[in-house]
Coordinates of N, CA and C in Angstrom, one line a residue:
X8 N 122.4 31.8 93.0 CA 123.6 31.5 93.6 C 124.5 32.8 93.6
X9 N 124.7 33.2 94.8 CA 125.4 34.1 95.3 C 127.4 34.3 95.2
X10 N 127.5 32.9 95.3 CA 128.9 33.0 95.5 C 129.4 31.6 95.1
X11 N 130.6 31.6 94.2 CA 130.9 30.2 94.1 C 132.6 30.3 93.9
X12 N 133.1 29.4 94.2 CA 134.6 29.5 94.1 C 135.4 28.3 93.9
X13 N 136.4 27.9 93.4 CA 137.1 26.5 92.9 C 137.7 26.0 94.5
X14 N 136.9 24.9 94.9 CA 137.9 24.3 96.2 C 139.1 23.5 95.9
X15 N 139.5 23.3 94.8 CA 140.6 22.8 94.3 C 141.4 23.5 93.5
X16 N 142.8 23.4 93.1 CA 143.1 24.0 91.9 C 143.5 23.4 90.9
X17 N 142.8 22.1 90.5 CA 142.7 21.7 89.0 C 141.1 22.1 88.7
X18 N 140.4 22.7 89.7 CA 139.0 23.1 89.1 C 138.0 21.9 89.0
X19 N 138.3 20.8 89.6 CA 137.3 19.8 90.1 C 136.4 19.6 90.6
X20 N 136.4 20.7 91.6 CA 135.5 20.9 93.1 C 135.0 22.4 92.7
X21 N 133.8 22.7 92.8 CA 133.3 23.8 92.9 C 132.3 24.0 94.4
X22 N 132.8 25.2 95.0 CA 132.0 25.1 96.2 C 130.9 26.4 96.1
X23 N 129.8 26.1 96.1 CA 128.5 27.2 96.0 C 128.0 27.6 97.2
X24 N 127.6 28.9 97.3 CA 127.0 29.3 98.6 C 125.7 30.1 97.9
X25 N 124.5 29.4 98.3 CA 123.2 29.9 98.1 C 122.5 30.8 99.0
X26 N 122.1 32.1 98.9 CA 121.5 32.3 100.1 C 120.2 33.1 99.7
X27 N 119.1 32.5 100.5 CA 117.8 32.8 100.0 C 117.0 33.0 101.4
X28 N 115.9 34.3 101.0 CA 114.8 34.7 101.9 C 113.6 33.5 102.2
X29 N 113.5 33.2 103.4 CA 112.1 32.4 103.3 C 111.0 33.2 103.3
X30 N 109.7 32.8 103.4 CA 108.6 33.4 103.9 C 108.4 34.8 105.0
X31 N 109.3 34.1 106.0 CA 109.6 35.0 107.1 C 110.4 36.4 106.9
X32 N 111.1 36.2 106.2 CA 112.3 37.3 105.8 C 113.7 37.0 106.4
X33 N 113.6 35.4 106.6 CA 114.7 35.0 107.3 C 115.9 34.6 106.2
X34 N 117.2 35.0 106.2 CA 118.2 34.5 105.5 C 118.5 33.1 105.7
X35 N 118.4 32.6 104.8 CA 119.0 31.0 104.9 C 120.0 30.7 103.7
X36 N 121.1 30.3 104.4 CA 122.4 29.9 103.5 C 122.9 28.2 103.4
X37 N 122.9 28.1 102.0 CA 123.1 26.8 101.5 C 124.5 26.5 100.9
X38 N 125.2 25.6 101.6 CA 126.7 25.6 100.9 C 126.5 24.1 100.4
X39 N 127.1 24.2 99.1 CA 127.1 22.8 98.0 C 128.5 22.5 97.7
X40 N 128.9 21.9 97.9 CA 130.4 21.1 97.0 C 130.0 20.2 95.9
X41 N 130.2 21.2 95.0 CA 130.0 20.0 93.6 C 131.1 19.6 93.2
X42 N 131.0 18.4 92.5 CA 132.2 17.7 91.8 C 132.0 17.9 90.3
X43 N 132.9 18.1 89.6 CA 132.8 17.8 88.3 C 132.3 16.8 87.8
X44 N 132.7 15.5 88.2 CA 132.2 14.1 87.8 C 131.8 13.6 89.1
X45 N 131.0 12.2 88.7 CA 130.5 11.3 90.0 C 131.4 10.5 90.0
X46 N 130.9 9.3 90.9 CA 132.4 8.4 91.2 C 132.4 7.6 90.0
X47 N 131.7 7.2 89.0 CA 131.9 6.7 87.8 C 132.2 7.8 86.9
X48 N 132.9 8.8 87.0 CA 133.2 9.6 85.7 C 132.3 10.2 85.1
X49 N 131.2 10.4 85.3 CA 130.2 11.0 84.2 C 129.9 12.4 84.8
X50 N 129.8 13.2 83.9 CA 129.7 14.7 84.0 C 128.6 14.9 85.0
X51 N 128.6 15.9 86.1 CA 127.3 16.3 86.8 C 126.8 17.6 86.4
X52 N 125.3 17.3 86.3 CA 124.9 18.5 85.6 C 124.9 19.8 86.3
X53 N 124.8 19.2 87.8 CA 124.4 20.5 88.8 C 125.7 21.5 88.4
X54 N 127.1 20.8 88.6 CA 128.3 21.6 88.5 C 128.4 22.2 87.2
X55 N 128.0 21.5 85.9 CA 127.7 22.1 84.8 C 127.0 23.4 84.5
X56 N 125.8 23.1 85.0 CA 125.1 24.5 85.1 C 125.3 25.7 86.2
X57 N 126.2 25.4 87.0 CA 126.9 26.4 88.0 C 127.5 27.4 87.2
X58 N 128.5 26.6 86.3 CA 129.7 27.0 85.6 C 129.1 27.7 84.4
X59 N 128.3 27.6 84.0 CA 127.6 28.0 82.7 C 126.8 29.0 83.1
X60 N 126.2 28.9 84.4 CA 125.3 30.1 84.7 C 126.1 31.5 84.8
X61 N 127.3 31.1 85.8 CA 128.3 32.2 86.6 C 129.3 32.3 85.5
X62 N 129.7 31.5 84.6 CA 131.0 31.9 83.8 C 132.1 31.3 84.4
X63 N 133.1 30.9 84.3 CA 134.5 30.5 84.5 C 135.0 31.6 85.1
X64 N 135.0 32.6 84.4 CA 136.0 33.9 84.6 C 135.4 34.5 85.9
X65 N 134.0 34.4 86.1 CA 133.6 34.9 87.5 C 133.7 34.2 88.8
X66 N 133.9 32.8 88.3 CA 134.3 31.9 89.5 C 135.8 31.9 89.7
X67 N 136.6 32.4 88.6 CA 137.9 32.4 88.8 C 138.5 33.7 89.5
X68 N 137.4 34.9 89.8 CA 137.6 36.3 90.5 C 137.1 35.8 91.7
X69 N 136.1 35.3 91.9 CA 135.5 35.1 93.3 C 136.5 33.9 94.1
X70 N 137.3 33.3 93.6 CA 138.5 32.2 93.8 C 139.6 33.3 94.8
X71 N 140.0 34.1 93.6 CA 141.3 34.9 93.9 C 140.7 35.7 95.3
X72 N 139.5 36.6 94.9 CA 139.1 37.3 96.3 C 139.0 36.8 97.3
X73 N 138.5 35.4 97.1 CA 138.4 34.6 98.6 C 139.8 34.4 99.2
X74 N 140.5 34.0 98.2 CA 142.2 33.9 98.8 C 142.6 34.8 99.3
X75 N 142.5 35.9 98.9 CA 143.0 37.1 99.3 C 142.4 37.8 100.6
X76 N 141.3 37.6 100.8 CA 140.2 37.9 101.8 C 140.5 36.8 102.9
X77 N 140.7 35.5 102.7 CA 141.4 34.5 103.7 C 142.5 35.0 104.5
X78 N 143.5 35.3 103.2 CA 144.7 35.5 103.6 C 144.8 36.7 104.6
X79 N 143.9 38.0 104.3 CA 144.2 38.8 105.1 C 143.3 38.8 106.5
X80 N 142.6 37.8 106.6 CA 141.8 37.7 108.0 C 142.8 37.0 108.8
X81 N 143.7 36.1 107.9 CA 144.7 35.3 108.9 C 145.6 36.2 109.8
X82 N 145.9 37.2 108.6 CA 146.8 38.2 109.1 C 146.3 39.0 110.2
X83 N 145.0 39.4 109.9 CA 144.6 40.3 111.2 C 144.3 39.2 112.2
X84 N 144.4 38.1 112.4 CA 144.0 37.4 113.4 C 145.4 37.2 114.0
X85 N 146.4 36.8 113.4 CA 148.0 37.0 113.9 C 148.2 38.0 114.6
X86 N 147.9 39.1 113.9 CA 148.0 40.3 114.6 C 147.5 40.6 115.9
X87 N 146.1 40.3 116.0 CA 145.4 40.4 117.2 C 145.9 39.5 118.1
X88 N 145.9 38.5 117.8 CA 146.6 37.3 118.6 C 148.2 38.1 119.0
X89 N 148.9 38.7 118.8 CA 150.0 39.7 119.0 C 149.7 40.4 120.1
X90 N 148.7 40.9 119.6 CA 148.3 42.3 120.6 C 147.9 41.9 121.7
X91 N 147.1 40.7 122.1 CA 146.7 40.0 122.8 C 147.7 39.7 123.9
X92 N 148.8 39.0 123.3 CA 149.7 38.1 124.1 C 150.7 39.5 124.7
X93 N 150.7 40.3 123.9 CA 151.5 41.6 124.4 C 150.6 42.2 125.6
X94 N 149.5 42.5 125.4 CA 148.4 43.1 126.9 C 148.6 42.1 128.0
X95 N 148.4 40.8 127.5 CA 148.7 39.9 128.5 C 150.0 39.9 129.5
X96 N 151.2 40.1 128.8 CA 152.1 40.0 129.3 C 152.5 41.4 130.2
X97 N 152.2 42.5 129.3 CA 152.0 43.7 130.6 C 151.3 43.6 131.6
X98 N 150.1 43.2 131.4 CA 149.5 43.1 132.7 C 150.3 42.2 133.9
X99 N 150.5 41.1 133.4 CA 151.5 40.2 134.2 C 152.6 41.0 135.2
X100 N 153.3 42.1 134.2 CA 154.4 42.7 134.6 C 153.7 44.1 135.6
X101 N 152.8 44.2 135.2 CA 152.0 45.6 136.1 C 151.8 44.7 137.9
X102 N 151.4 43.5 137.5 CA 151.2 42.9 138.4 C 152.4 42.5 139.5
X103 N 153.0 42.2 138.9 CA 154.5 41.8 139.5 C 155.1 43.4 139.9
X104 N 154.8 44.4 139.6 CA 155.2 45.4 140.1 C 154.4 45.8 141.3
X105 N 153.1 45.3 141.1 CA 152.5 45.9 142.3 C 152.9 44.8 143.4
X106 N 153.3 43.5 143.3 CA 153.6 42.5 144.5 C 155.1 43.3 144.8
X107 N 155.9 43.8 144.0 CA 157.3 44.6 144.7 C 157.2 45.5 145.2
X108 N 156.0 46.2 145.1 CA 156.0 47.4 145.8 C 154.9 47.0 147.1
X109 N 154.3 46.1 147.5 CA 153.8 45.8 148.8 C 154.8 45.4 149.7
X110 N 155.8 44.9 149.1 CA 157.3 44.9 150.3 C 157.4 46.1 151.1
X111 N 157.8 45.7 152.6 CA 157.6 46.9 153.2 C 158.8 47.7 153.0
X112 N 160.0 47.2 152.8 CA 161.2 47.8 152.3 C 160.8 49.0 151.3
X113 N 160.7 48.4 150.3 CA 160.2 49.3 149.0 C 159.4 50.1 149.3
X114 N 158.4 49.8 149.9 CA 156.9 50.7 150.1 C 157.6 52.0 150.9
X115 N 158.5 51.6 151.7 CA 158.6 52.7 152.8 C 160.0 53.5 152.1
X116 N 160.4 53.0 151.3 CA 161.6 53.5 150.8 C 161.5 55.0 150.3
X117 N 162.7 55.9 150.8 CA 162.6 57.4 150.6 C 163.1 58.0 149.2
X118 N 163.9 56.8 148.2 CA 164.9 56.5 147.4 C 164.1 57.0 146.1
X119 N 163.3 58.4 145.8 CA 162.3 58.4 144.7 C 163.1 58.0 143.3
X120 N 164.4 57.9 143.4 CA 164.8 57.6 142.1 C 164.5 56.1 141.5
X121 N 165.1 55.5 142.5 CA 165.3 54.0 142.6 C 163.5 53.8 142.4
X122 N 162.8 54.4 143.4 CA 161.3 53.6 143.2 C 160.9 54.1 141.5
X123 N 161.3 55.2 141.0 CA 160.7 55.6 139.7 C 161.1 54.6 138.6
X124 N 162.6 54.0 138.8 CA 163.3 52.9 137.7 C 162.3 51.7 138.1
X125 N 162.1 51.5 139.2 CA 160.9 50.4 139.5 C 159.9 50.2 138.7
X126 N 159.2 51.8 138.6 CA 158.0 51.8 138.3 C 158.0 51.8 136.4
X127 N 159.1 52.2 136.2 CA 159.3 52.2 134.6 C 160.1 50.8 134.1
X128 N 160.3 50.1 134.9 CA 160.8 48.6 134.7 C 160.0 48.5 133.5
X129 N 160.8 47.6 132.4 CA 160.2 47.1 131.3 C 160.0 45.6 131.3
X130 N 160.7 44.9 132.1 CA 160.7 43.5 132.4 C 160.6 43.4 134.0
X131 N 160.1 41.7 134.1 CA 160.9 41.1 135.4 C 162.2 41.1 135.8
X132 N 163.1 41.0 135.2 CA 164.5 41.2 135.4 C 164.5 42.7 136.0
X133 N 164.0 43.5 135.5 CA 164.5 45.0 135.8 C 163.6 45.2 137.3
X134 N 162.6 44.7 137.0 CA 161.9 44.8 138.2 C 162.7 44.2 139.6
X135 N 163.0 43.1 139.4 CA 163.8 42.3 140.5 C 165.3 43.4 140.7
X136 N 165.8 43.6 139.6 CA 166.9 44.3 139.8 C 166.8 45.7 140.7
X137 N 165.9 46.3 140.4 CA 165.6 47.9 141.1 C 165.0 47.2 142.5
X138 N 164.3 46.4 142.5 CA 163.8 45.9 144.0 C 165.0 45.6 144.8
X139 N 165.9 45.1 144.2 CA 167.1 44.3 145.2 C 167.9 45.7 145.2
X140 N 168.0 46.2 144.6 CA 168.8 48.1 144.9 C 168.0 48.6 146.1
X141 N 166.9 48.6 145.8 CA 166.3 49.4 146.9 C 165.9 48.4 148.3
X142 N 166.1 47.1 148.3 CA 166.5 46.6 149.4 C 168.1 46.4 149.9
X143 N 168.5 46.6 149.2 CA 169.9 46.7 149.6 C 170.4 48.0 150.4
X144 N 169.7 48.8 149.6 CA 170.0 50.6 150.2 C 169.1 50.1 151.7
X145 N 168.4 49.9 152.1 CA 167.3 49.8 153.2 C 168.1 48.9 154.0
X146 N 168.9 48.0 153.6 CA 169.8 46.9 154.7 C 170.8 47.8 155.0
X147 N 171.5 48.6 154.3 CA 172.9 49.7 154.5 C 172.4 50.6 155.3
X148 N 171.3 51.2 154.9 CA 170.6 52.3 156.3 C 170.6 51.8 157.4
X149 N 169.8 50.5 157.5 CA 169.7 49.7 158.8 C 170.9 49.3 159.7
X150 N 172.0 49.2 159.0 CA 173.4 48.9 159.9 C 173.9 50.0 160.5

């Protein structure tokens, strides 16, 4: 028995993970959910054997470690999801800027200052704003 932890707060269920190596050298993992008592209320000898062999303190520590590990994994997943969302947002913004620069008036504009501001825009609204300013300047020059 490599790992056992309480599945319930009242310590009536124990989750055990048993890892064994077979004849070929492959690791097999067996997960067992043991109840303290059966449906009739009789003590479960397997449950008692695991608690006796590992000790309640060890199981408590494994449970605490598992809770902390799962909490850290959850935080890590949340952070990773945020980073992926941010990357997708930046990619969409980049593609939006590319589309803006494909407009002839923007592409051919000689106003380096406005084009630089358009390149550095941090949102679609800014891209639209700087694009409109460049287009407006182009229209004014055409008149």
